[in-house]
Amino acid sequence: MRRRHMLHGLLLGPWWLGGVVPRTAWAQAASLSNLQLSRGDGALLLDFAVRLQLPRAVEDALQRGVPMYFVASATVRRSRWYWRDARIARVRRTWRLAFQPLTATWRVSLGALSQNHDTLPEALASLSASAGWPVCELSQLAPDGDYVEFAYALDTERLPRPMQIGLPGASDWVLRVERELKVPAS
């Protein structure tokens, strides 16, 4: 019986570690360097800055003309003891990053606005930070117990369908950072 447990441990150990190791690898690809909430202009404002280190597979796809979408989302919630926490407000921003091979420039689009950059680090810097982003109106907030769930991620669901086939479980394509932050008192 003891040999059997040892054999299972030897056989399943690498498989189990295989599920743990990629998580630590991608955790270093995206990290928050700044996340702050403030009150101003009648709204709750969010400032964030994410440090991005693109995995080689993502960078190769970008060089070949595949656009990538990065999404920042913030959800304001109110704590409740009797039920799930109530959602007060939810906002989302989506950036599109694409390489323009004819001009050898990087194009970052946010809604109808677009900017061209000469290098990939410049383009990543423009899409990985935001200041003064209004999350909700101050009138929606309670005096106590509200918090913000923030997430910044690479949206792999917007990739071309053939590229999505092998993605589930591919750690090279997981760029995500999440944080929870208490709303400051007025």
XYZ file of C-alpha atoms in Angstrom:
186
model
C 0.000 0.000 0.000
C 2.822 2.355 0.863
C 4.566 1.640 -2.448
C 1.353 2.384 -4.255
C 1.096 5.854 -2.654
C 4.736 6.526 -3.451
C 4.213 5.480 -7.061
C 1.177 7.759 -7.351
C 3.204 10.612 -5.888
C 6.016 10.059 -8.369
C 3.667 9.837 -11.321
C 1.326 12.668 -10.369
C 3.930 14.968 -8.821
C 5.301 16.382 -12.089
C 1.761 16.785 -13.460
C 0.716 18.666 -10.335
C 3.809 20.862 -10.439
C 3.170 21.522 -14.111
C -0.073 23.214 -13.110
C 1.631 25.346 -10.466
C 4.814 26.478 -12.204
C 3.239 28.405 -15.107
C 1.238 30.527 -12.685
C 4.405 31.829 -11.085
C 5.949 32.362 -14.511
C 3.147 34.561 -15.803
C 2.756 36.411 -12.540
C 6.013 38.188 -13.327
C 4.917 39.097 -16.893
C 2.366 41.636 -15.601
C 2.581 43.428 -12.277
C 1.036 46.567 -10.826
C 3.475 49.364 -10.079
C 0.761 51.857 -9.096
C -2.904 51.560 -8.121
C -4.650 54.438 -6.345
C -8.169 55.675 -5.777
C -9.004 59.327 -5.190
C -12.068 61.537 -5.054
C -12.384 64.499 -7.376
C -14.715 66.249 -9.833
C -17.731 64.490 -8.317
C -16.360 61.044 -9.164
C -14.198 58.270 -7.797
C -10.996 58.356 -9.866
C -8.627 55.463 -10.522
C -4.931 55.764 -11.369
C -3.005 52.665 -12.390
C 0.257 51.635 -13.982
C 1.055 48.075 -15.029
C 4.529 46.771 -15.824
C 4.223 44.474 -18.841
C 6.791 41.992 -20.047
C 5.331 40.302 -23.114
C 6.053 36.594 -23.500
C 7.906 35.608 -26.663
C 4.818 33.978 -28.231
C 2.767 37.172 -27.867
C 5.557 39.332 -29.263
C 6.015 36.991 -32.245
C 2.298 37.109 -33.027
C 2.373 40.914 -32.857
C 5.363 41.052 -35.238
C 3.360 38.939 -37.704
C 0.479 41.402 -37.728
C -1.923 39.832 -35.225
C -3.560 42.596 -33.155
C -3.696 42.148 -29.375
C -6.356 43.546 -27.078
C -5.650 44.625 -23.505
C -8.553 45.208 -21.119
C -8.669 47.160 -17.861
C -11.797 46.779 -15.766
C -12.872 48.190 -12.437
C -15.920 47.108 -10.455
C -17.137 49.014 -7.407
C -18.784 46.723 -4.857
C -20.491 47.228 -1.514
C -19.989 44.667 1.257
C -23.147 42.999 2.540
C -23.283 40.447 5.326
C -26.608 38.911 4.275
C -25.989 38.250 0.579
C -23.374 38.577 -2.122
C -21.664 41.936 -2.322
C -23.664 44.427 -4.392
C -22.217 45.755 -7.640
C -22.440 49.550 -7.633
C -20.641 50.380 -10.887
C -18.547 48.718 -13.550
C -16.258 50.324 -16.137
C -14.026 48.842 -18.800
C -11.405 50.097 -21.243
C -10.037 48.150 -24.188
C -6.804 48.987 -26.003
C -5.866 47.486 -29.358
C -2.168 47.052 -30.108
C -1.112 46.277 -33.679
C 2.106 46.363 -35.671
C 1.969 48.270 -38.986
C 4.538 46.508 -41.210
C 4.557 49.080 -44.045
C 5.570 51.928 -41.755
C 7.257 49.750 -39.087
C 5.254 51.471 -36.356
C 3.094 50.275 -33.492
C -0.494 51.514 -33.364
C -2.387 51.774 -30.075
C -6.131 52.408 -30.282
C -8.548 53.259 -27.489
C -12.039 53.607 -28.892
C -11.838 56.023 -31.822
C -8.475 57.470 -30.723
C -5.248 56.075 -32.178
C -1.565 56.806 -31.626
C 1.480 55.582 -33.503
C 4.714 54.688 -31.709
C 8.152 53.875 -33.078
C 8.991 51.079 -30.629
C 7.105 48.355 -28.804
C 8.131 49.590 -25.306
C 6.681 53.037 -26.119
C 3.426 51.456 -27.279
C 3.211 49.259 -24.168
C 3.818 52.279 -21.936
C 0.881 54.121 -23.503
C -1.589 51.258 -23.021
C -0.509 50.067 -19.587
C -1.255 53.191 -17.541
C -4.126 55.557 -16.946
C -4.653 58.533 -14.647
C -7.895 60.099 -13.508
C -10.143 57.361 -14.897
C -13.680 57.995 -13.517
C -15.029 54.764 -12.028
C -18.315 55.948 -10.490
C -20.050 59.041 -9.182
C -19.474 59.967 -5.562
C -23.238 60.000 -4.938
C -23.301 56.222 -5.549
C -20.825 55.491 -2.747
C -21.728 54.581 0.813
C -19.854 56.121 3.758
C -18.207 52.770 4.512
C -17.783 49.268 3.101
C -17.192 49.947 -0.603
C -14.245 48.489 -2.471
C -12.949 48.294 -6.046
C -11.945 45.118 -7.872
C -9.376 46.010 -10.539
C -8.180 43.713 -13.329
C -5.850 44.233 -16.284
C -5.444 41.441 -18.818
C -4.645 40.367 -22.348
C -7.990 39.473 -23.954
C -7.325 36.156 -25.714
C -10.973 35.790 -26.744
C -10.435 38.482 -29.385
C -7.601 36.615 -31.073
C -8.316 35.015 -34.464
C -10.142 31.682 -34.052
C -7.293 29.446 -35.304
C -5.007 30.906 -32.628
C -7.534 30.210 -29.858
C -7.535 26.439 -30.425
C -4.349 25.679 -28.493
C -4.649 28.476 -25.934
C -6.474 26.871 -22.979
C -3.693 26.115 -20.532
C -0.965 27.842 -22.573
C 0.848 29.929 -19.974
C 2.579 32.066 -22.627
C -0.715 33.753 -23.411
C -1.800 34.542 -19.852
C -1.130 38.154 -18.905
C -3.351 39.134 -16.001
C -3.103 41.131 -12.814
C -5.910 41.595 -10.287
C -6.140 43.651 -7.134
C -8.774 44.704 -4.635
C -8.680 48.182 -3.122
C -10.785 49.797 -0.403
C -12.482 53.079 -1.334
C -10.918 55.922 0.687
C -13.146 57.791 3.115
C -14.145 61.307 2.162
